[in-house]
Each structure stands twice: as structure tokens, then as C-alpha cells.
């Protein structure tokens, strides 16, 4: 969508008003669910007219969406100053893989952060490899020195900042500056911060990817991905998504748009609660490092302070003298934290994570087993009481 109406609205206002064009909402507040595969034309001339533009906002055929999807895409575009448009995908992984397919071709090389989400790695190591594309990994703390890795075939860099298990905050502006000078396209998995806390394009990123499944949807009931980019890559991104048949259902788009309206207030609460809990954990004798970008233990904390306007609710901490068994006892003893994948929803989650097995360019130097927490919207004091109780079980199971 060419119209980026970011204007001067503050983020909390943007998420409330974004994409709510009168022509899409009609007389109600939320753009209704427009279900449809076939779109009907008045006559043959009208049908032929439909072929003249590939923009959102024109009825064509169900795979190109309807006002429900267009409205959500436009709202996400408005959150990224400088963006030309947003494509929606049926999952965050689809958003990552389709973005990479849009910019790479056989013979190319891609650099990925060693802290990448595991399915991003496996897409690069297996699928892209099969296409004759080489993947190399870099230290997430590399910054401007990434130029040392550039070769004649390096065409793209996939960043993730912070990493979703170990939370290193990358110097995204420095990496993007170096890449741009070398004609290399930059992609960022921006799921943790969202455009709310880190408007990626403003920081030099070419292609901003969000697993909307997490904070955008916010209610753990929809899978979705979104990719926002500026005009240079917009046509390519859109064409590739269409060639790969990417479409999200209007029901899912409706729920994601509904989630988006409360993103600002939810993120601020996730931030406050997660910080309170992270500080509390930091003072516990059982805890080693607390890997939360807003705490000094976290690699890249200074970069987070410089570049981000907030922190979301996902972080990890190390059990300083535990093992896998005592970590399991700790997690199993929690009652307010669910055990499960994903994050960004209103409910808290705890997960054992083992980053060492996903590293190739760097060694994970952690001293104890890691637990990742998704801090939801429960009262943080209740969550702290739950964690305190679980530490008793942890002591009982310690080696
Ligand atoms: C950092 C990150 N990126 C992308 C994804 C993929 O999103 P989805 O589960 O919607 O495919 C996830 C999912 O956990 C993630 O943690």
C-alpha cells in the first residue's frame, strides 16, 4: 500500500486509528470480516480494469485479500515511518522464508546472526542450501566489523535483535550502514520489540519482519507473520508472496487487528511486569545471569538503551548451580506459568532453553541451565510468589 500515513501521530494513537478507513469500516468501528474467494465484477470491462493495479484496496480475488486484511496491513505500515507497505503471511516462519526468497538467488550468500531463531537457521541451512545459497553465521555482537565477513556473493543479512533465547542486542544501525555501503540487503526479525519499541526502517533496516503471532495478536490464538519494507523492495516482496500463494484468512486478520488496538498498553504492562520480575530474579541466590536487554548483564544492553524506546516481556535467566533435572523441577512447580512454545500473549509461560546446540559461529558460554520467561499480564506480585515457591522445589531437586 503506497500511502504511509504515519504522520505525526504518537504510537498509542497510531495503533488505535491505523487502517480504519471509513470505506473499510462502514458504520462500525472495526473493519468487519469480509470472507470471500470470488470477488464479483459488474461486467467484463470492470474485470479487465481489475488487472491494471496490484495494490491493496482493490477487489480482485480472495488471495489478494479484502478490506479486513488491507486494513491490518495498512495499520502495520503506519507504524514504520518510511515504509511502502506490509505483506501478511500465515505464520512468522512464512514471513521469514518468503522475505529471504524475495531477495536471494542461486549463488548468493546470506549472513545470519548466530542467535537466530532455530527455524530461520534450518530454512537457511536446508532449504536455501538446496537452492545453491550459502549461509554463514556471525557473532551477534559483531557490529560494524561485519564488513570483514562480506564477500563478493554476500547479498543479504538476517538479524534478530535481541535474540529470542539469549537476548544479545545487536548494533543494527552499524550493521545496516555497512551493508548499505556494500549493496547488501538487511532483514531484521523484529518480533521482540515490534515497530512500537524499535521502528526498524528508521534504524536503517530494509525489510522488517514480525511474527505477529506474538505481540501483535497478543492473545495466543492466531498464527501470523508480517513484513514491512520501503519502496526499493516492496514490489519484489509483494510479487514473491503472491507467487508463493501467501494469504491470511480474514478471521485471523480481524483478530490480529483487534489485538493491535491494545498493543501499546499491553506492551507497556509487559515491560513493567517483566522488569520487576527480572530485578527480583537478579537478587535471588539461585540465579546467575539475567538476560534482559534492559539489565546490564545482557550483552548489548548499552545498544538497547541507545536504540530502543522500551522492552517487551520476554527474557531468560540462568540457574547458577542447577542442572537439567532441577530446572525441570523448577518449571514443573510453577502454577501461573504455562509450559509451551511461543510468547507475546497475555499469559505467562516458562520454557527450558538450550542455546549451545544452536550455535556455530560463537560458543554459548552460559554457566547454568537457562529458563525463558514470557511475562504476561497477570499481577507481577503473583508471578513472583509463584517463582519463589518453585525455587523451593528447585532446591529439593538440585544435584
Ligand atoms: C523470534 C521469532 N521469530 C519468528 C518466530 C516464528 O513465528 P511463528 O511461530 O508465527 O511462525 C518465532 C516463534 O516463536 C520467534 O520466536
CSV table of C-alpha atoms and ligand atoms in Angstrom, one decimal:
chain,number,residue,atom,x,y,z
A,1,UNK,CA,0.0,0.0,0.0
A,2,UNK,CA,1.6,3.2,-1.1
A,3,UNK,CA,0.0,5.5,1.4
A,4,UNK,CA,2.1,5.6,4.6
A,5,UNK,CA,0.1,7.8,6.9
A,6,UNK,CA,2.4,7.7,9.9
A,7,UNK,CA,2.3,11.4,10.0
A,8,UNK,CA,2.8,12.9,13.5
A,9,UNK,CA,0.6,10.6,15.5
A,10,UNK,CA,2.0,9.1,18.6
A,11,UNK,CA,2.4,5.3,18.7
A,12,UNK,CA,-0.5,4.8,21.1
A,13,UNK,CA,-2.8,6.7,18.8
A,14,UNK,CA,-1.5,5.1,15.6
A,15,UNK,CA,-2.4,1.6,16.8
A,16,UNK,CA,-5.9,2.7,17.6
A,17,UNK,CA,-6.6,4.6,14.4
A,18,UNK,CA,-4.4,2.8,11.8
A,19,UNK,CA,-6.1,1.2,8.8
A,20,UNK,CA,-9.6,2.2,9.9
A,21,UNK,CA,-10.6,3.9,6.6
A,22,UNK,CA,-14.2,4.7,6.5
A,23,UNK,CA,-14.6,2.9,3.2
A,24,UNK,CA,-13.4,-0.3,5.0
A,25,UNK,CA,-15.2,0.0,8.3
A,26,UNK,CA,-18.5,1.4,7.1
A,27,UNK,CA,-20.7,2.4,10.0
A,28,UNK,CA,-18.9,0.3,12.6
A,29,UNK,CA,-15.6,0.7,14.5
A,30,UNK,CA,-13.7,-2.4,13.4
A,31,UNK,CA,-13.3,-3.4,9.7
A,32,UNK,CA,-15.7,-6.4,9.5
A,33,UNK,CA,-14.7,-9.9,8.4
A,34,UNK,CA,-15.0,-10.0,4.6
A,35,UNK,CA,-15.0,-13.6,3.7
A,36,UNK,CA,-14.6,-14.4,0.0
A,37,UNK,CA,-12.7,-16.3,-2.6
A,38,UNK,CA,-14.5,-14.9,-5.6
A,39,UNK,CA,-14.9,-11.2,-6.0
A,40,UNK,CA,-17.6,-10.3,-8.4
A,41,UNK,CA,-17.3,-7.7,-11.2
A,42,UNK,CA,-20.0,-5.6,-12.8
A,43,UNK,CA,-19.1,-6.5,-16.3
A,44,UNK,CA,-16.1,-7.6,-18.5
A,45,UNK,CA,-14.7,-4.1,-18.7
A,46,UNK,CA,-14.7,-3.9,-14.9
A,47,UNK,CA,-13.0,-7.3,-14.7
A,48,UNK,CA,-10.3,-6.1,-17.1
A,49,UNK,CA,-9.9,-2.9,-15.2
A,50,UNK,CA,-9.1,-5.0,-12.1
A,51,UNK,CA,-5.9,-6.3,-13.8
A,52,UNK,CA,-4.5,-2.8,-14.0
A,53,UNK,CA,-3.4,-2.5,-10.4
A,54,UNK,CA,-1.9,-4.9,-7.9
A,55,UNK,CA,-2.4,-2.6,-4.9
A,56,UNK,CA,-4.3,-3.4,-1.8
A,57,UNK,CA,-7.6,-1.6,-1.6
A,58,UNK,CA,-8.9,-3.1,-4.9
A,59,UNK,CA,-11.1,-6.1,-5.1
A,60,UNK,CA,-9.6,-8.7,-7.4
A,61,UNK,CA,-9.7,-12.3,-6.0
A,62,UNK,CA,-9.6,-13.7,-2.4
A,63,UNK,CA,-5.9,-14.4,-2.4
A,64,UNK,CA,-5.2,-10.7,-2.7
A,65,UNK,CA,-7.3,-10.1,0.4
A,66,UNK,CA,-10.2,-7.9,1.3
A,67,UNK,CA,-10.7,-4.8,3.5
A,68,UNK,CA,-10.1,-6.9,6.6
A,69,UNK,CA,-6.6,-7.8,5.6
A,70,UNK,CA,-5.9,-4.5,3.8
A,71,UNK,CA,-6.8,-2.6,7.0
A,72,UNK,CA,-4.5,-4.6,9.2
A,73,UNK,CA,-1.6,-4.3,6.6
A,74,UNK,CA,-2.1,-0.6,6.4
A,75,UNK,CA,-2.1,-0.2,10.2
A,76,UNK,CA,1.2,-2.1,10.4
A,77,UNK,CA,2.7,0.0,7.6
A,78,UNK,CA,1.8,3.2,9.5
A,79,UNK,CA,3.8,2.0,12.5
A,80,UNK,CA,7.0,2.1,10.4
A,81,UNK,CA,7.9,5.6,9.1
A,82,UNK,CA,9.4,5.3,5.6
A,83,UNK,CA,7.5,2.1,4.8
A,84,UNK,CA,5.9,1.5,1.4
A,85,UNK,CA,3.7,-1.5,2.5
A,86,UNK,CA,3.2,-4.6,4.6
A,87,UNK,CA,2.6,-8.2,3.4
A,88,UNK,CA,0.8,-10.6,5.7
A,89,UNK,CA,1.7,-14.3,6.0
A,90,UNK,CA,0.1,-17.3,7.7
A,91,UNK,CA,3.0,-17.5,10.3
A,92,UNK,CA,6.1,-15.8,11.4
A,93,UNK,CA,8.2,-18.5,9.8
A,94,UNK,CA,6.4,-18.0,6.4
A,95,UNK,CA,7.2,-14.3,6.7
A,96,UNK,CA,10.9,-15.0,7.3
A,97,UNK,CA,11.2,-17.6,4.5
A,98,UNK,CA,9.2,-15.6,1.9
A,99,UNK,CA,11.3,-12.5,2.6
A,100,UNK,CA,14.5,-14.4,2.1
A,101,UNK,CA,13.2,-15.9,-1.1
A,102,UNK,CA,12.3,-12.4,-2.3
A,103,UNK,CA,15.9,-11.2,-2.1
A,104,UNK,CA,18.1,-14.2,-2.8
A,105,UNK,CA,19.0,-16.2,-5.8
A,106,UNK,CA,21.2,-19.3,-6.5
A,107,UNK,CA,24.9,-18.5,-6.0
A,108,UNK,CA,24.2,-15.9,-3.3
A,109,UNK,CA,25.5,-15.9,0.3
A,110,UNK,CA,23.5,-14.8,3.3
A,111,UNK,CA,24.9,-13.9,6.7
A,112,UNK,CA,22.7,-14.8,9.7
A,113,UNK,CA,23.2,-13.9,13.4
A,114,UNK,CA,24.3,-16.9,15.4
A,115,UNK,CA,21.5,-16.1,17.8
A,116,UNK,CA,18.8,-16.7,15.1
A,117,UNK,CA,15.5,-18.3,15.8
A,118,UNK,CA,16.2,-22.0,15.1
A,119,UNK,CA,13.6,-22.4,12.2
A,120,UNK,CA,15.4,-19.4,10.5
A,121,UNK,CA,18.6,-21.3,10.7
A,122,UNK,CA,17.1,-24.5,9.4
A,123,UNK,CA,15.4,-22.7,6.5
A,124,UNK,CA,18.9,-21.3,5.6
A,125,UNK,CA,20.8,-24.5,6.2
A,126,UNK,CA,18.5,-26.8,4.4
A,127,UNK,CA,16.1,-25.1,2.0
A,128,UNK,CA,18.3,-22.2,0.8
A,129,UNK,CA,21.3,-24.6,0.6
A,130,UNK,CA,19.3,-26.8,-1.8
A,131,UNK,CA,18.8,-23.7,-3.9
A,132,UNK,CA,22.6,-23.1,-4.1
A,133,UNK,CA,22.5,-20.3,-1.5
A,134,UNK,CA,25.2,-20.4,1.2
A,135,UNK,CA,24.5,-19.4,4.8
A,136,UNK,CA,27.2,-18.2,7.1
A,137,UNK,CA,26.7,-17.2,10.8
A,138,UNK,CA,28.1,-14.2,12.6
A,139,UNK,CA,28.6,-13.2,16.2
A,140,UNK,CA,25.5,-11.1,17.2
A,141,UNK,CA,27.9,-8.6,18.9
A,142,UNK,CA,29.9,-8.0,15.7
A,143,UNK,CA,28.6,-4.5,14.9
A,144,UNK,CA,30.4,-2.6,12.1
A,145,UNK,CA,33.0,-5.4,11.9
A,146,UNK,CA,30.6,-7.3,9.9
A,147,UNK,CA,32.3,-5.8,6.8
A,148,UNK,CA,35.1,-8.3,7.4
A,149,UNK,CA,32.7,-11.1,6.5
A,150,UNK,CA,31.5,-9.6,3.3
A,151,UNK,CA,32.4,-11.5,0.2
A,152,UNK,CA,31.5,-11.0,-3.5
A,153,UNK,CA,28.5,-13.2,-3.2
A,154,UNK,CA,27.1,-11.8,0.1
A,155,UNK,CA,23.7,-10.4,-0.7
A,156,UNK,CA,21.7,-10.4,2.5
A,157,UNK,CA,22.0,-10.2,6.3
A,158,UNK,CA,19.3,-11.6,8.6
A,159,UNK,CA,19.5,-10.1,12.0
A,160,UNK,CA,17.4,-10.8,15.1
A,161,UNK,CA,17.7,-8.3,17.9
A,162,UNK,CA,17.5,-9.2,20.7
A,163,UNK,CA,17.9,-12.9,20.1
A,164,UNK,CA,14.9,-14.7,21.4
A,165,UNK,CA,16.7,-17.2,23.6
A,166,UNK,CA,19.9,-15.3,24.7
A,167,UNK,CA,18.8,-11.7,24.1
A,168,UNK,CA,22.0,-10.2,22.7
A,169,UNK,CA,21.1,-6.7,21.3
A,170,UNK,CA,22.8,-6.1,18.0
A,171,UNK,CA,24.2,-2.8,16.7
A,172,UNK,CA,21.5,-2.8,13.9
A,173,UNK,CA,22.3,0.7,12.7
A,174,UNK,CA,26.0,-0.1,12.3
A,175,UNK,CA,25.3,-3.4,10.5
A,176,UNK,CA,22.8,-1.7,8.2
A,177,UNK,CA,25.2,1.1,7.4
A,178,UNK,CA,28.0,-1.3,6.5
A,179,UNK,CA,25.6,-3.4,4.4
A,180,UNK,CA,24.1,-0.5,2.5
A,181,UNK,CA,27.6,0.7,1.6
A,182,UNK,CA,28.2,-2.7,0.1
A,183,UNK,CA,24.8,-3.1,-1.6
A,184,UNK,CA,23.7,-5.8,0.7
A,185,UNK,CA,20.0,-6.0,1.8
A,186,UNK,CA,19.3,-6.2,5.5
A,187,UNK,CA,16.4,-8.1,7.1
A,188,UNK,CA,15.5,-8.0,10.8
A,189,UNK,CA,13.3,-10.3,12.8
A,190,UNK,CA,11.8,-7.5,15.0
A,191,UNK,CA,9.3,-9.7,16.8
A,192,UNK,CA,10.6,-8.9,20.4
A,193,UNK,CA,10.4,-5.1,20.2
A,194,UNK,CA,7.8,-4.7,17.4
A,195,UNK,CA,7.8,-1.4,15.5
A,196,UNK,CA,6.5,0.2,18.7
A,197,UNK,CA,9.8,-0.1,20.6
A,198,UNK,CA,12.1,-0.3,17.5
A,199,UNK,CA,10.9,1.2,14.3
A,200,UNK,CA,13.3,-0.9,12.2
A,201,UNK,CA,13.3,1.1,8.9
A,202,UNK,CA,14.2,4.3,10.7
A,203,UNK,CA,17.2,2.4,12.1
A,204,UNK,CA,18.4,1.5,8.6
A,205,UNK,CA,16.8,-1.9,8.1
A,206,UNK,CA,15.5,-2.7,4.6
A,207,UNK,CA,13.0,-5.4,5.5
A,208,UNK,CA,11.3,-5.6,8.9
A,209,UNK,CA,9.8,-9.0,9.9
A,210,UNK,CA,7.4,-9.6,12.7
A,211,UNK,CA,6.0,-12.8,14.0
A,212,UNK,CA,2.6,-11.2,14.5
A,213,UNK,CA,1.6,-14.4,16.3
A,214,UNK,CA,3.3,-12.9,19.4
A,215,UNK,CA,2.6,-9.3,20.5
A,216,UNK,CA,0.5,-8.0,17.6
A,217,UNK,CA,-2.1,-10.8,18.1
A,218,UNK,CA,-1.3,-10.8,21.8
A,219,UNK,CA,-3.9,-13.4,22.8
A,220,UNK,CA,-2.2,-16.7,21.8
A,221,UNK,CA,-5.0,-17.7,19.4
A,222,UNK,CA,-3.8,-16.8,15.9
A,223,UNK,CA,-0.7,-17.6,13.8
A,224,UNK,CA,0.5,-14.7,11.6
A,225,UNK,CA,3.6,-13.0,10.1
A,226,UNK,CA,4.0,-9.5,8.7
A,227,UNK,CA,6.8,-8.0,6.7
A,228,UNK,CA,7.1,-4.2,6.1
A,229,UNK,CA,9.5,-2.6,3.7
A,230,UNK,CA,10.3,0.6,1.8
A,231,UNK,CA,9.8,1.2,-1.8
A,232,UNK,CA,13.0,-0.4,-3.1
A,233,UNK,CA,12.0,-3.9,-2.0
A,234,UNK,CA,8.2,-3.6,-1.9
A,235,UNK,CA,7.4,-4.8,-5.4
A,236,UNK,CA,9.7,-7.8,-5.1
A,237,UNK,CA,8.4,-8.7,-1.7
A,238,UNK,CA,4.8,-8.5,-2.8
A,239,UNK,CA,5.3,-10.4,-6.0
A,240,UNK,CA,7.2,-13.2,-4.3
A,241,UNK,CA,4.4,-13.5,-1.6
A,242,UNK,CA,1.8,-13.7,-4.4
A,243,UNK,CA,3.8,-16.2,-6.4
A,244,UNK,CA,4.1,-18.4,-3.3
A,245,UNK,CA,0.3,-18.0,-2.7
A,246,UNK,CA,0.6,-16.3,0.7
A,247,UNK,CA,-2.7,-15.2,2.2
A,248,UNK,CA,-4.1,-14.9,5.7
A,249,UNK,CA,-7.7,-15.6,6.5
A,250,UNK,CA,-10.0,-12.6,7.1
A,251,UNK,CA,-10.9,-14.1,10.5
A,252,UNK,CA,-7.3,-14.2,11.6
A,253,UNK,CA,-6.7,-10.7,10.2
A,254,UNK,CA,-9.7,-9.5,12.2
A,255,UNK,CA,-8.3,-11.0,15.4
A,256,UNK,CA,-4.8,-9.6,14.7
A,257,UNK,CA,-6.3,-6.1,14.1
A,258,UNK,CA,-8.2,-6.4,17.3
A,259,UNK,CA,-5.0,-7.3,19.2
A,260,UNK,CA,-3.2,-4.5,17.6
A,261,UNK,CA,-5.5,-1.9,19.1
A,262,UNK,CA,-4.3,-2.7,22.6
A,263,UNK,CA,-0.6,-3.3,21.6
A,264,UNK,CA,0.7,-0.1,23.2
A,265,UNK,CA,-1.0,-0.6,26.6
A,266,UNK,CA,-0.2,-4.3,26.6
A,267,UNK,CA,3.5,-3.7,25.8
A,268,UNK,CA,3.9,-1.1,28.5
A,269,UNK,CA,2.4,-3.5,31.0
A,270,UNK,CA,4.5,-6.5,29.8
A,271,UNK,CA,7.6,-4.2,30.1
A,272,UNK,CA,6.8,-3.0,33.6
A,273,UNK,CA,6.0,-6.5,34.9
A,274,UNK,CA,8.9,-8.2,33.2
A,275,UNK,CA,11.3,-5.6,34.6
A,276,UNK,CA,10.0,-6.0,38.1
A,277,UNK,CA,10.4,-9.8,37.9
A,278,UNK,CA,13.9,-9.6,36.2
A,279,UNK,CA,15.1,-7.3,39.0
A,280,UNK,CA,13.7,-9.7,41.6
A,281,UNK,CA,15.4,-12.7,40.0
A,282,UNK,CA,18.7,-10.8,39.9
A,283,UNK,CA,18.7,-10.7,43.7
A,284,UNK,CA,18.0,-14.4,44.1
A,285,UNK,CA,20.9,-16.6,45.2
A,286,UNK,CA,19.8,-19.3,42.8
A,287,UNK,CA,20.1,-17.0,39.7
A,288,UNK,CA,23.2,-16.3,37.7
A,289,UNK,CA,22.9,-14.0,34.7
A,290,UNK,CA,19.5,-12.3,33.9
A,291,UNK,CA,19.4,-11.9,30.1
A,292,UNK,CA,17.0,-9.0,29.8
A,293,UNK,CA,18.1,-6.2,27.4
A,294,UNK,CA,17.2,-3.5,30.0
A,295,UNK,CA,19.6,-5.1,32.6
A,296,UNK,CA,23.4,-4.6,32.4
A,297,UNK,CA,24.1,-8.4,32.4
A,298,UNK,CA,22.7,-8.6,28.9
A,299,UNK,CA,25.2,-8.3,26.0
A,300,UNK,CA,24.3,-5.2,24.1
A,301,UNK,CA,22.5,-3.5,27.0
A,302,UNK,CA,24.1,-0.1,26.0
A,303,UNK,CA,22.8,-0.5,22.5
A,304,UNK,CA,19.3,-1.3,23.8
A,305,UNK,CA,19.5,1.9,25.8
A,306,UNK,CA,20.6,3.9,22.7
A,307,UNK,CA,18.2,2.5,20.2
A,308,UNK,CA,15.0,1.1,21.8
A,309,UNK,CA,12.1,3.0,23.3
A,310,UNK,CA,11.1,0.1,25.5
A,311,UNK,CA,11.4,-3.6,26.4
A,312,UNK,CA,8.9,-6.3,26.0
A,313,UNK,CA,8.1,-9.2,28.3
A,314,UNK,CA,10.4,-12.0,27.2
A,315,UNK,CA,13.7,-12.7,28.8
A,316,UNK,CA,15.9,-15.5,30.1
A,317,UNK,CA,17.8,-16.2,33.3
A,318,UNK,CA,20.4,-18.7,34.3
A,319,UNK,CA,20.1,-21.1,37.2
A,320,UNK,CA,23.6,-20.7,38.7
A,321,UNK,CA,24.1,-24.2,40.2
A,322,UNK,CA,21.4,-26.2,38.6
A,323,UNK,CA,21.2,-29.0,36.1
A,324,UNK,CA,18.5,-30.1,33.6
A,325,UNK,CA,16.7,-32.1,36.3
A,326,UNK,CA,16.5,-29.3,38.8
A,327,UNK,CA,15.5,-26.9,36.1
A,328,UNK,CA,12.6,-29.2,35.1
A,329,UNK,CA,11.6,-29.4,38.8
A,330,UNK,CA,11.6,-25.6,39.0
A,331,UNK,CA,9.5,-25.2,35.9
A,332,UNK,CA,7.1,-28.1,36.7
A,333,UNK,CA,6.4,-26.4,40.1
A,334,UNK,CA,5.1,-23.2,38.6
A,335,UNK,CA,1.4,-22.9,38.5
A,336,UNK,CA,0.8,-19.5,36.9
A,337,UNK,CA,3.3,-20.1,34.1
A,338,UNK,CA,2.3,-22.4,31.3
A,339,UNK,CA,4.9,-24.6,29.7
A,340,UNK,CA,4.8,-24.1,26.0
A,341,UNK,CA,6.3,-22.5,22.9
A,342,UNK,CA,5.6,-19.1,21.6
A,343,UNK,CA,5.3,-15.9,23.6
A,344,UNK,CA,3.8,-12.4,23.5
A,345,UNK,CA,0.4,-13.5,24.7
A,346,UNK,CA,-1.4,-12.2,27.8
A,347,UNK,CA,-0.5,-15.3,29.8
A,348,UNK,CA,2.9,-16.1,31.3
A,349,UNK,CA,5.0,-19.0,30.1
A,350,UNK,CA,8.2,-20.7,31.2
A,351,UNK,CA,10.5,-22.8,28.9
A,352,UNK,CA,13.8,-24.6,29.3
A,353,UNK,CA,16.1,-23.3,26.6
A,354,UNK,CA,19.5,-24.7,25.5
A,355,UNK,CA,21.2,-22.2,23.1
A,356,UNK,CA,24.5,-24.1,22.9
A,357,UNK,CA,23.2,-26.6,20.4
A,358,UNK,CA,22.1,-23.9,18.0
A,359,UNK,CA,25.4,-22.1,17.8
A,360,UNK,CA,28.1,-22.5,15.1
A,361,UNK,CA,29.9,-19.1,14.9
A,362,UNK,CA,30.2,-18.5,18.6
A,363,UNK,CA,30.2,-20.6,21.7
A,364,UNK,CA,27.4,-20.2,24.2
A,365,UNK,CA,29.4,-19.5,27.4
A,366,UNK,CA,26.5,-19.8,29.9
A,367,UNK,CA,27.3,-21.4,33.2
A,368,UNK,CA,24.0,-22.8,34.2
A,369,UNK,CA,20.8,-24.0,32.5
A,370,UNK,CA,18.6,-21.3,31.1
A,371,UNK,CA,14.9,-20.6,31.7
A,372,UNK,CA,13.0,-18.3,29.3
A,373,UNK,CA,10.0,-16.5,30.7
A,374,UNK,CA,7.2,-14.8,28.8
A,375,UNK,CA,5.8,-12.4,31.3
A,376,UNK,CA,2.1,-12.0,30.7
A,377,UNK,CA,-0.5,-9.6,32.1
A,378,UNK,CA,-1.1,-11.3,35.5
A,379,UNK,CA,-0.2,-9.2,38.6
A,380,UNK,CA,3.6,-9.4,38.8
A,381,UNK,CA,3.5,-10.0,42.6
A,382,UNK,CA,1.5,-13.2,42.0
A,383,UNK,CA,4.1,-14.3,39.4
A,384,UNK,CA,6.9,-13.5,41.8
A,385,UNK,CA,5.2,-15.6,44.6
A,386,UNK,CA,4.8,-18.4,42.0
A,387,UNK,CA,8.6,-18.2,41.2
A,388,UNK,CA,9.5,-18.1,44.8
A,389,UNK,CA,7.5,-21.3,45.6
A,390,UNK,CA,9.1,-23.0,42.5
A,391,UNK,CA,12.6,-22.2,43.9
A,392,UNK,CA,11.8,-24.4,46.9
A,393,UNK,CA,11.2,-27.4,44.6
A,394,UNK,CA,14.4,-26.5,42.7
A,395,UNK,CA,16.4,-26.7,45.9
A,396,UNK,CA,14.9,-30.2,46.6
A,397,UNK,CA,16.0,-31.4,43.1
A,398,UNK,CA,19.5,-29.8,42.9
A,399,UNK,CA,22.5,-32.1,42.2
B,1,LIG,C1,12.0,-14.7,17.2
B,1,LIG,C2,10.9,-15.4,16.5
B,1,LIG,N1,10.8,-15.2,15.2
B,1,LIG,C3,9.8,-15.9,14.5
B,1,LIG,C4,9.0,-16.8,15.1
B,1,LIG,C5,8.1,-17.6,14.2
B,1,LIG,O1,6.8,-17.2,14.4
B,1,LIG,P1,5.6,-18.2,14.1
B,1,LIG,O2,5.5,-19.1,15.3
B,1,LIG,O3,4.4,-17.4,13.9
B,1,LIG,O4,5.9,-19.0,12.9
B,1,LIG,C6,9.1,-17.1,16.4
B,1,LIG,C7,8.3,-18.1,17.1
B,1,LIG,O5,8.5,-18.5,18.2
B,1,LIG,C8,10.1,-16.4,17.2
B,1,LIG,O6,10.3,-16.6,18.5
